[in-house]
mmCIF file of C-alpha atoms and ligand atoms in Angstrom:
data_model
loop_
_atom_site.group_PDB
_atom_site.id
_atom_site.type_symbol
_atom_site.label_atom_id
_atom_site.label_comp_id
_atom_site.label_asym_id
_atom_site.label_seq_id
_atom_site.Cartn_x
_atom_site.Cartn_y
_atom_site.Cartn_z
ATOM 1 C CA UNK T 23 -0.022 -0.017 0.042
ATOM 2 C CA UNK T 24 1.258 3.472 -0.785
ATOM 3 C CA UNK T 25 1.428 5.536 2.433
ATOM 4 C CA UNK T 26 2.210 9.246 2.937
ATOM 5 C CA UNK T 27 4.105 9.421 6.285
ATOM 6 C CA UNK T 28 3.941 12.909 7.692
ATOM 7 C CA UNK T 29 6.084 14.617 10.323
ATOM 8 C CA UNK T 30 8.906 12.214 10.024
ATOM 9 C CA UNK T 31 12.275 12.667 11.606
ATOM 10 C CA UNK T 32 15.367 10.359 11.182
ATOM 11 C CA UNK T 33 14.226 8.084 13.981
ATOM 12 C CA UNK T 34 10.695 7.609 12.564
ATOM 13 C CA UNK T 35 12.205 6.611 9.244
ATOM 14 C CA UNK T 36 14.626 4.217 10.838
ATOM 15 C CA UNK T 37 12.119 2.341 13.020
ATOM 16 C CA UNK T 38 9.320 2.325 10.352
ATOM 17 C CA UNK T 39 11.733 1.152 7.586
ATOM 18 C CA UNK T 40 12.882 -1.675 9.907
ATOM 19 C CA UNK T 41 9.285 -2.782 10.707
ATOM 20 C CA UNK T 42 8.319 -2.629 7.027
ATOM 21 C CA UNK T 43 10.689 -5.408 6.168
ATOM 22 C CA UNK T 44 10.875 -6.512 2.592
ATOM 23 C CA UNK T 45 9.189 -3.157 1.635
ATOM 24 C CA UNK T 46 5.627 -4.568 1.907
ATOM 25 C CA UNK T 47 4.284 -1.009 1.880
ATOM 26 C CA UNK T 48 5.614 1.974 -0.200
ATOM 27 C CA UNK T 49 6.336 4.550 2.548
ATOM 28 C CA UNK T 50 6.697 8.098 1.383
ATOM 29 C CA UNK T 51 8.496 9.928 4.247
ATOM 30 C CA UNK T 52 7.632 13.635 4.463
ATOM 31 C CA UNK T 53 9.234 16.152 6.865
ATOM 32 C CA UNK T 54 6.151 18.393 6.764
ATOM 33 C CA UNK T 55 3.295 18.242 9.262
ATOM 34 C CA UNK T 56 -0.073 17.342 7.859
ATOM 35 C CA UNK T 57 -2.361 20.297 7.547
ATOM 36 C CA UNK T 58 -4.582 21.955 4.811
ATOM 37 C CA UNK T 59 -1.487 23.321 2.971
ATOM 38 C CA UNK T 60 0.392 19.946 2.879
ATOM 39 C CA UNK T 61 -2.392 17.425 2.448
ATOM 40 C CA UNK T 62 -1.830 17.545 -1.303
ATOM 41 C CA UNK T 63 1.464 15.611 -0.803
ATOM 42 C CA UNK T 64 -0.743 12.641 -0.093
ATOM 43 C CA UNK T 65 -2.194 12.649 -3.543
ATOM 44 C CA UNK T 66 -2.284 9.057 -4.868
ATOM 45 C CA UNK T 67 -1.600 7.403 -1.481
ATOM 46 C CA UNK T 68 -4.183 5.055 0.012
ATOM 47 C CA UNK T 69 -3.137 5.877 3.519
ATOM 48 C CA UNK T 70 -1.614 8.683 5.597
ATOM 49 C CA UNK T 71 0.422 7.998 8.649
ATOM 50 C CA UNK T 72 0.285 10.900 11.095
ATOM 51 C CA UNK T 73 1.729 12.015 14.448
ATOM 52 C CA UNK T 74 0.375 14.007 17.411
ATOM 53 C CA UNK T 75 0.705 17.491 15.932
ATOM 54 C CA UNK T 76 -0.638 16.646 12.467
ATOM 55 C CA UNK T 77 -4.079 18.114 11.873
ATOM 56 C CA UNK T 78 -6.760 15.729 10.710
ATOM 57 C CA UNK T 79 -9.776 18.165 10.890
ATOM 58 C CA UNK T 80 -12.700 18.071 8.465
ATOM 59 C CA UNK T 81 -11.065 20.217 5.800
ATOM 60 C CA UNK T 82 -7.836 18.184 5.704
ATOM 61 C CA UNK T 83 -9.817 14.938 5.713
ATOM 62 C CA UNK T 84 -11.885 16.062 2.771
ATOM 63 C CA UNK T 85 -8.766 16.894 0.817
ATOM 64 C CA UNK T 86 -7.217 13.518 1.691
ATOM 65 C CA UNK T 87 -10.337 11.655 0.659
ATOM 66 C CA UNK T 88 -10.383 13.477 -2.678
ATOM 67 C CA UNK T 89 -6.795 12.349 -3.290
ATOM 68 C CA UNK T 90 -7.717 8.724 -2.640
ATOM 69 C CA UNK T 91 -6.839 8.209 1.064
ATOM 70 C CA UNK T 92 -8.944 5.626 2.785
ATOM 71 C CA UNK T 93 -6.951 5.190 6.029
ATOM 72 C CA UNK T 94 -5.315 7.461 8.617
ATOM 73 C CA UNK T 95 -2.869 5.394 10.571
ATOM 74 C CA UNK T 96 -1.827 7.383 13.719
ATOM 75 C CA UNK T 97 1.560 6.748 15.259
ATOM 76 C CA UNK T 98 0.143 7.712 18.638
ATOM 77 C CA UNK T 99 -2.202 6.434 21.348
ATOM 78 C CA UNK T 100 -3.938 9.766 21.598
ATOM 79 C CA UNK T 101 -6.473 10.663 18.770
ATOM 80 C CA UNK T 102 -7.643 14.104 19.920
ATOM 81 C CA UNK T 103 -6.262 15.603 16.786
ATOM 82 C CA UNK T 104 -8.670 13.758 14.516
ATOM 83 C CA UNK T 105 -12.228 14.837 13.622
ATOM 84 C CA UNK T 106 -13.521 11.231 14.000
ATOM 85 C CA UNK T 107 -17.093 12.127 12.875
ATOM 86 C CA UNK T 108 -15.742 13.750 9.779
ATOM 87 C CA UNK T 109 -13.525 10.670 9.023
ATOM 88 C CA UNK T 110 -16.438 8.280 9.510
ATOM 89 C CA UNK T 111 -18.714 10.466 7.197
ATOM 90 C CA UNK T 112 -15.934 10.474 4.529
ATOM 91 C CA UNK T 113 -15.300 6.704 4.809
ATOM 92 C CA UNK T 114 -11.788 7.088 6.064
ATOM 93 C CA UNK T 115 -10.806 4.494 8.644
ATOM 94 C CA UNK T 116 -8.733 5.729 11.591
ATOM 95 C CA UNK T 117 -6.190 3.533 13.352
ATOM 96 C CA UNK T 118 -3.929 4.183 16.284
ATOM 97 C CA UNK T 119 -1.283 2.446 18.418
ATOM 98 C CA UNK T 120 -3.263 1.879 21.618
ATOM 99 C CA UNK T 121 -0.427 0.677 23.645
ATOM 100 C CA UNK T 122 3.267 0.810 22.911
ATOM 101 C CA UNK T 123 5.088 1.331 26.106
ATOM 102 C CA UNK T 124 3.231 2.705 29.037
ATOM 103 C CA UNK T 125 6.528 2.286 30.860
ATOM 104 C CA UNK T 126 8.283 4.918 28.643
ATOM 105 C CA UNK T 127 5.718 7.640 29.604
ATOM 106 C CA UNK T 128 5.353 6.602 33.238
ATOM 107 C CA UNK T 129 9.264 6.493 33.705
ATOM 108 C CA UNK T 130 9.562 9.878 32.127
ATOM 109 C CA UNK T 131 6.898 11.243 34.426
ATOM 110 C CA UNK T 132 8.860 9.878 37.449
ATOM 111 C CA UNK T 133 12.019 11.530 36.107
ATOM 112 C CA UNK T 134 10.323 14.855 36.091
ATOM 113 C CA UNK T 135 8.955 14.286 39.632
ATOM 114 C CA UNK T 136 12.373 13.353 40.954
ATOM 115 C CA UNK T 137 14.203 16.176 39.185
ATOM 116 C CA UNK T 138 11.693 18.883 40.274
ATOM 117 C CA UNK T 139 11.734 17.561 43.868
ATOM 118 C CA UNK T 140 15.542 17.324 44.240
ATOM 119 C CA UNK T 141 16.174 20.223 41.856
ATOM 120 C CA UNK T 142 18.503 18.195 39.706
ATOM 121 C CA UNK T 143 18.324 20.621 36.890
ATOM 122 C CA UNK T 144 19.650 23.413 38.948
ATOM 123 C CA UNK T 145 22.227 21.179 40.721
ATOM 124 C CA UNK T 146 23.609 20.159 37.279
ATOM 125 C CA UNK T 147 24.201 23.762 36.277
ATOM 126 C CA UNK T 148 25.573 24.785 39.690
ATOM 127 C CA UNK T 149 28.194 22.047 39.864
ATOM 128 C CA UNK T 150 29.403 22.806 36.371
ATOM 129 C CA UNK T 151 29.974 26.464 37.534
ATOM 130 C CA UNK T 152 31.919 25.267 40.544
ATOM 131 C CA UNK T 153 28.997 26.200 42.848
ATOM 132 C CA UNK T 154 28.555 23.499 45.495
ATOM 133 C CA UNK T 155 26.098 25.440 47.784
ATOM 134 C CA UNK T 156 23.029 23.591 48.743
ATOM 135 C CA UNK T 157 20.748 26.626 49.494
ATOM 136 C CA UNK T 158 17.591 26.437 47.309
ATOM 137 C CA UNK T 159 18.030 22.647 46.592
ATOM 138 C CA UNK T 160 16.010 21.334 49.432
ATOM 139 C CA UNK T 161 13.638 18.525 48.500
ATOM 140 C CA UNK T 162 11.354 16.115 50.425
ATOM 141 C CA UNK T 163 11.143 12.414 50.859
ATOM 142 C CA UNK T 164 8.620 10.889 48.420
ATOM 143 C CA UNK T 165 8.219 8.070 50.932
ATOM 144 C CA UNK T 166 4.927 8.690 52.740
ATOM 145 C CA UNK T 167 3.742 11.623 50.576
ATOM 146 C CA UNK T 168 0.386 11.535 48.713
ATOM 147 C CA UNK T 169 0.412 11.170 44.930
ATOM 148 C CA UNK T 170 -2.742 11.858 42.949
ATOM 149 C CA UNK T 171 -3.109 10.106 39.682
ATOM 150 C CA UNK T 172 -5.692 11.591 37.183
ATOM 151 C CA UNK T 173 -6.505 8.826 34.715
ATOM 152 C CA UNK T 174 -5.596 5.336 35.728
ATOM 153 C CA UNK T 175 -5.449 3.666 32.318
ATOM 154 C CA UNK T 176 -2.332 1.905 31.061
ATOM 155 C CA UNK T 177 0.120 4.752 31.804
ATOM 156 C CA UNK T 178 -1.432 6.005 34.993
ATOM 157 C CA UNK T 179 -1.413 2.514 36.361
ATOM 158 C CA UNK T 180 2.241 2.113 35.444
ATOM 159 C CA UNK T 181 3.065 5.424 37.184
ATOM 160 C CA UNK T 182 1.022 4.459 40.244
ATOM 161 C CA UNK T 183 2.899 1.237 40.552
ATOM 162 C CA UNK T 184 6.260 2.989 40.504
ATOM 163 C CA UNK T 185 5.141 5.522 43.092
ATOM 164 C CA UNK T 186 3.703 2.702 45.330
ATOM 165 C CA UNK T 187 7.224 1.274 45.174
ATOM 166 C CA UNK T 188 8.579 4.560 46.594
ATOM 167 C CA UNK T 189 6.168 4.140 49.634
ATOM 168 C CA UNK T 190 3.756 6.823 48.493
ATOM 169 C CA UNK T 191 0.031 6.960 49.381
ATOM 170 C CA UNK T 192 -2.088 6.837 46.202
ATOM 171 C CA UNK T 193 -5.155 8.757 45.343
ATOM 172 C CA UNK T 194 -6.738 8.245 42.024
ATOM 173 C CA UNK T 195 -9.492 9.846 39.892
ATOM 174 C CA UNK T 196 -11.032 8.156 36.831
ATOM 175 C CA UNK T 197 -14.584 7.558 35.816
ATOM 176 C CA UNK T 198 -13.607 3.909 35.329
ATOM 177 C CA UNK T 199 -11.624 2.693 38.383
ATOM 178 C CA UNK T 200 -8.867 0.273 37.515
ATOM 179 C CA UNK T 201 -8.906 -2.902 39.762
ATOM 180 C CA UNK T 202 -5.143 -3.188 39.482
ATOM 181 C CA UNK T 203 -4.701 0.372 40.944
ATOM 182 C CA UNK T 204 -7.255 -0.580 43.717
ATOM 183 C CA UNK T 205 -5.088 -3.596 44.410
ATOM 184 C CA UNK T 206 -1.932 -1.315 44.815
ATOM 185 C CA UNK T 207 -3.902 0.484 47.541
ATOM 186 C CA UNK T 208 -5.074 3.479 45.494
ATOM 187 C CA UNK T 209 -8.232 5.221 46.772
ATOM 188 C CA UNK T 210 -10.607 6.611 44.086
ATOM 189 C CA UNK T 211 -11.866 10.099 45.020
ATOM 190 C CA UNK T 212 -13.473 13.078 43.376
ATOM 191 C CA UNK T 213 -11.070 15.382 41.529
ATOM 192 C CA UNK T 214 -11.364 18.271 44.134
ATOM 193 C CA UNK T 215 -10.332 15.836 46.975
ATOM 194 C CA UNK T 216 -7.415 14.559 44.937
ATOM 195 C CA UNK T 217 -6.238 18.063 44.224
ATOM 196 C CA UNK T 218 -6.588 19.191 47.882
ATOM 197 C CA UNK T 219 -4.705 16.244 49.362
ATOM 198 C CA UNK T 220 -1.991 15.427 46.861
ATOM 199 C CA UNK T 221 1.643 16.511 47.154
ATOM 200 C CA UNK T 222 2.277 15.453 43.624
ATOM 201 C CA UNK T 223 -0.505 15.506 40.948
ATOM 202 C CA UNK T 224 0.044 13.607 37.783
ATOM 203 C CA UNK T 225 -2.194 13.798 34.682
ATOM 204 C CA UNK T 226 -2.691 10.669 32.570
ATOM 205 C CA UNK T 227 -6.188 11.144 31.169
ATOM 206 C CA UNK T 228 -6.789 11.584 27.346
ATOM 207 C CA UNK T 229 -7.717 14.988 25.999
ATOM 208 C CA UNK T 230 -11.447 14.934 25.349
ATOM 209 C CA UNK T 231 -14.050 17.728 25.485
ATOM 210 C CA UNK T 232 -14.611 16.741 29.178
ATOM 211 C CA UNK T 233 -10.896 16.999 30.085
ATOM 212 C CA UNK T 234 -9.993 20.188 28.206
ATOM 213 C CA UNK T 235 -8.695 22.615 30.816
ATOM 214 C CA UNK T 236 -9.438 20.192 33.639
ATOM 215 C CA UNK T 237 -6.737 21.948 35.506
ATOM 216 C CA UNK T 238 -7.949 25.491 35.322
ATOM 217 C CA UNK T 239 -7.856 28.527 37.802
ATOM 218 C CA UNK T 240 -10.659 26.959 39.869
ATOM 219 C CA UNK T 241 -8.943 23.680 40.154
ATOM 220 C CA UNK T 242 -5.646 25.340 40.926
ATOM 221 C CA UNK T 243 -7.344 27.277 43.734
ATOM 222 C CA UNK T 244 -8.163 23.864 45.445
ATOM 223 C CA UNK T 245 -4.744 22.318 45.275
ATOM 224 C CA UNK T 246 -2.626 21.781 48.405
ATOM 225 C CA UNK T 247 -0.490 24.845 48.673
ATOM 226 C CA UNK T 248 3.080 24.109 47.294
ATOM 227 C CA UNK T 249 2.011 20.929 45.467
ATOM 228 C CA UNK T 250 3.773 19.692 42.305
ATOM 229 C CA UNK T 251 1.784 19.239 39.023
ATOM 230 C CA UNK T 252 3.073 17.027 36.224
ATOM 231 C CA UNK T 253 1.377 16.736 32.858
ATOM 232 C CA UNK T 254 2.637 14.163 30.327
ATOM 233 C CA UNK T 255 -0.875 13.554 28.858
ATOM 234 C CA UNK T 256 -1.917 16.362 26.430
ATOM 235 C CA UNK T 257 -1.188 20.031 26.800
ATOM 236 C CA UNK T 258 -4.792 21.313 26.700
ATOM 237 C CA UNK T 259 -5.708 19.263 29.736
ATOM 238 C CA UNK T 260 -4.071 22.264 31.550
ATOM 239 C CA UNK T 261 -4.970 25.943 31.213
ATOM 240 C CA UNK T 262 -1.432 27.295 30.857
ATOM 241 C CA UNK T 263 -2.025 30.934 31.755
ATOM 242 C CA UNK T 264 -3.869 29.784 34.907
ATOM 243 C CA UNK T 265 -0.897 27.645 35.770
ATOM 244 C CA UNK T 266 1.568 30.628 35.234
ATOM 245 C CA UNK T 267 -0.632 32.682 37.683
ATOM 246 C CA UNK T 268 -0.519 29.763 40.212
ATOM 247 C CA UNK T 269 3.280 29.644 39.850
ATOM 248 C CA UNK T 270 3.587 33.344 40.358
ATOM 249 C CA UNK T 271 1.439 33.313 43.445
ATOM 250 C CA UNK T 272 3.326 30.325 44.883
ATOM 251 C CA UNK T 273 0.297 28.270 45.201
ATOM 252 C CA UNK T 274 1.766 25.746 42.714
ATOM 253 C CA UNK T 275 5.115 24.633 44.110
ATOM 254 C CA UNK T 276 6.573 23.011 40.955
ATOM 255 C CA UNK T 277 5.522 22.154 37.415
ATOM 256 C CA UNK T 278 6.702 19.430 35.026
ATOM 257 C CA UNK T 279 5.404 19.540 31.498
ATOM 258 C CA UNK T 280 6.091 17.196 28.515
ATOM 259 C CA UNK T 281 3.186 18.530 26.635
ATOM 260 C CA UNK T 282 1.950 22.063 25.931
ATOM 261 C CA UNK T 283 -1.210 23.406 24.579
ATOM 262 C CA UNK T 284 0.358 25.265 21.733
ATOM 263 C CA UNK T 285 3.190 22.759 21.174
ATOM 264 C CA UNK T 286 2.408 22.187 17.512
ATOM 265 C CA UNK T 287 4.248 25.410 16.618
ATOM 266 C CA UNK T 288 7.238 24.527 18.762
ATOM 267 C CA UNK T 289 8.050 20.926 19.506
ATOM 268 C CA UNK T 290 9.928 18.248 17.437
ATOM 269 C CA UNK T 291 12.251 20.721 15.737
ATOM 270 C CA UNK T 292 15.397 22.820 16.468
ATOM 271 C CA UNK T 293 14.245 26.491 17.027
ATOM 272 C CA UNK T 294 17.403 27.431 18.953
ATOM 273 C CA UNK T 295 18.316 30.169 16.454
ATOM 274 C CA UNK T 296 14.801 31.641 16.255
ATOM 275 C CA UNK T 297 13.012 34.200 18.302
ATOM 276 C CA UNK T 298 10.363 32.678 20.587
ATOM 277 C CA UNK T 299 6.944 34.222 19.770
ATOM 278 C CA UNK T 300 4.894 32.471 22.389
ATOM 279 C CA UNK T 301 5.042 34.695 25.485
ATOM 280 C CA UNK T 302 3.153 32.198 27.745
ATOM 281 C CA UNK T 303 5.723 29.444 26.947
ATOM 282 C CA UNK T 304 8.616 31.919 27.399
ATOM 283 C CA UNK T 305 7.237 32.932 30.732
ATOM 284 C CA UNK T 306 7.110 29.246 31.771
ATOM 285 C CA UNK T 307 10.825 28.949 31.060
ATOM 286 C CA UNK T 308 11.773 31.691 33.463
ATOM 287 C CA UNK T 309 10.674 29.808 36.577
ATOM 288 C CA UNK T 310 13.234 27.944 38.490
ATOM 289 C CA UNK T 311 10.624 25.338 39.640
ATOM 290 C CA UNK T 312 9.484 24.425 36.141
ATOM 291 C CA UNK T 313 10.874 21.767 33.854
ATOM 292 C CA UNK T 314 9.547 21.475 30.286
ATOM 293 C CA UNK T 315 10.462 18.645 27.990
ATOM 294 C CA UNK T 316 9.434 18.687 24.300
ATOM 295 C CA UNK T 317 6.963 15.752 24.148
ATOM 296 C CA UNK T 318 9.655 13.184 24.628
ATOM 297 C CA UNK T 319 8.009 10.897 27.233
ATOM 298 C CA UNK T 320 7.257 8.271 24.623
ATOM 299 C CA UNK T 321 10.757 8.454 23.185
ATOM 300 C CA UNK T 322 12.555 5.071 24.021
ATOM 301 C CA UNK T 323 13.890 2.400 21.715
ATOM 302 C CA UNK T 324 11.253 0.013 22.985
ATOM 303 C CA UNK T 325 8.349 2.376 22.410
ATOM 304 C CA UNK T 326 9.538 3.466 18.817
ATOM 305 C CA UNK T 327 9.910 -0.229 17.951
ATOM 306 C CA UNK T 328 6.424 -0.991 19.165
ATOM 307 C CA UNK T 329 4.925 2.093 17.455
ATOM 308 C CA UNK T 330 6.443 1.172 14.133
ATOM 309 C CA UNK T 331 5.435 -2.545 14.456
ATOM 310 C CA UNK T 332 1.883 -1.689 15.377
ATOM 311 C CA UNK T 333 1.597 0.908 12.572
ATOM 312 C CA UNK T 334 2.758 -1.583 9.959
ATOM 313 C CA UNK T 335 0.346 -4.163 11.441
ATOM 314 C CA UNK T 336 -2.425 -1.694 11.057
ATOM 315 C CA UNK T 337 -1.525 -1.108 7.402
ATOM 316 C CA UNK T 338 -1.224 -4.950 6.821
ATOM 317 C CA UNK T 339 -4.676 -5.669 8.261
ATOM 318 C CA UNK T 340 -6.268 -2.771 6.332
ATOM 319 C CA UNK T 341 -4.749 -3.981 3.108
ATOM 320 C CA UNK T 342 -5.875 -7.601 3.815
ATOM 321 C CA UNK T 343 -9.488 -7.083 4.960
ATOM 322 C CA UNK T 344 -10.299 -3.439 4.819
ATOM 323 C CA UNK T 345 -10.119 -2.877 8.565
ATOM 324 C CA UNK T 346 -7.075 -1.769 10.619
ATOM 325 C CA UNK T 347 -6.007 -3.870 13.620
ATOM 326 C CA UNK T 348 -6.633 -1.044 16.091
ATOM 327 C CA UNK T 349 -9.497 1.082 14.660
ATOM 328 C CA UNK T 350 -10.688 4.253 16.376
ATOM 329 C CA UNK T 351 -14.436 4.654 16.187
ATOM 330 C CA UNK T 352 -16.438 7.810 16.642
ATOM 331 C CA UNK T 353 -17.924 6.489 19.932
ATOM 332 C CA UNK T 354 -14.553 6.691 21.555
ATOM 333 C CA UNK T 355 -14.661 10.514 21.609
ATOM 334 C CA UNK T 356 -17.472 10.543 24.157
HETATM 335 P P1 LIG J 418 -5.726 4.792 28.502
HETATM 336 O O1 LIG J 418 -6.859 4.923 27.557
HETATM 337 O O2 LIG J 418 -5.196 3.467 28.812
HETATM 338 O O3 LIG J 418 -6.157 5.534 29.863
HETATM 339 C C1 LIG J 418 -6.646 6.734 29.992
HETATM 340 C C2 LIG J 418 -7.590 6.711 31.299
HETATM 341 O O4 LIG J 418 -8.019 8.054 31.468
HETATM 342 C C3 LIG J 418 -8.774 5.783 31.226
HETATM 343 O O5 LIG J 418 -8.667 4.950 32.351
HETATM 344 C C4 LIG J 418 -9.971 6.774 31.219
HETATM 345 O O6 LIG J 418 -11.106 6.204 31.971
HETATM 346 C C5 LIG J 418 -9.368 7.908 31.941
HETATM 347 N N1 LIG J 418 -10.188 9.113 31.854
HETATM 348 C C6 LIG J 418 -10.999 9.509 30.872
HETATM 349 N N2 LIG J 418 -11.579 10.682 31.132
HETATM 350 C C7 LIG J 418 -11.154 11.021 32.427
HETATM 351 C C8 LIG J 418 -11.448 12.117 33.234
HETATM 352 N N3 LIG J 418 -12.303 13.091 32.892
HETATM 353 N N4 LIG J 418 -10.765 12.157 34.414
HETATM 354 C C9 LIG J 418 -9.928 11.213 34.791
HETATM 355 N N5 LIG J 418 -9.645 10.198 34.093
HETATM 356 C C10 LIG J 418 -10.258 9.996 32.851
HETATM 357 O O7 LIG J 418 -4.613 5.717 27.928
HETATM 358 P P2 LIG J 418 -2.959 5.718 28.262
HETATM 359 O O8 LIG J 418 -2.311 4.741 27.226
HETATM 360 O O9 LIG J 418 -2.864 5.449 29.720
HETATM 361 O O10 LIG J 418 -2.585 7.099 27.804
HETATM 362 C C11 LIG J 418 -3.119 8.367 28.469
HETATM 363 C C12 LIG J 418 -2.780 9.564 27.696
HETATM 364 O O11 LIG J 418 -1.412 9.799 27.737
HETATM 365 C C13 LIG J 418 -3.074 9.436 26.226
HETATM 366 O O12 LIG J 418 -4.501 9.719 25.955
HETATM 367 C C14 LIG J 418 -2.176 10.497 25.592
HETATM 368 O O13 LIG J 418 -2.867 11.678 25.603
HETATM 369 C C15 LIG J 418 -1.066 10.555 26.611
HETATM 370 N N6 LIG J 418 0.185 10.150 26.136
HETATM 371 C C16 LIG J 418 1.324 10.891 26.108
HETATM 372 C C17 LIG J 418 2.523 10.556 25.567
HETATM 373 C C18 LIG J 418 3.712 11.402 25.701
HETATM 374 O O14 LIG J 418 4.799 11.120 25.033
HETATM 375 N N7 LIG J 418 3.809 12.463 26.489
HETATM 376 C C19 LIG J 418 2.649 9.197 24.956
HETATM 377 C C20 LIG J 418 1.484 8.407 24.973
HETATM 378 C C21 LIG J 418 0.291 8.858 25.543
#
């Protein structure tokens, strides 16, 4: 099958080419992100393969369909960037990679928690400058602290398991409680109770209409003063200007972000010689108690191998019987 693969970097090409052993599919690797101005590049392809910041809205999907595309194979678990209703109406199947390595994302989340708590990012710079003073580097024992996990699916469960290993008390919030998290000792509570009691709050829910700006000014007013917030789910789960205000007031003690609401204009490319135009993002970078990584939580050898293999399996299944292995249906948006 001929596939236009958007937003590819060297690592995507390497892992996808390896999974596509024998060249079963004709993969056209494109640097450009998919949007209304680039959709034309998929002309003649039966499928597009897209990543998290590609746009698959109604306009783009219509263009793709006119060009012959019948499948959108996402290289991600999240599918918030696809207009599923429009895809269904146009007869374009949507596939995703439901699980590739929950460990990759959970472990990166823990890395952010540990670095923020023990100020590793500041210690690294200090020691290189010959500054061995400890003032300002004081952390706390995670053992015995309360960790709130919002969304206890595959990644949230994995994160909860690691934090249980640290000896943390676990609170959880999810419309569908996970028996394995209950077995770990997690107590399911309302969001406000989780926010009020947790020393560390970690977000692992998908971005849906119900979770957009779940952490807004109102929610931030209920958090335990000085609590740490970590978001490795999707940027828009958090209202970023509200978070900046909470950092300025000191209500929020530390912030770790791997995702950002407006990341599509920033992440996955080298902008080090450019002027930063996003003032909210620029403000975030000025806080000593904020660490931002550029959507790299998934970025392990294991995860990239699994993403590539599942993506090729989706293409194989679609070519064979007209249905991808892991179809996303419109009902999933509810
Ligand atoms: P999952 O589908 O296994 O789990 C999501 C959980 O969130 C489910 O248990 C669901 O019931 C729950 N949920 C839904 N609405 C909720 C709400 N309003 N409040 C609380 N919980 C709610 O998904 P998985 O694999 O654990 O991934 C979670 C999210 O992590 C993905 O949707 C994606 O956005 C993000 N992600 C980020 C990556 C990164 O590199 N930073 C990589 C992979 C995923």
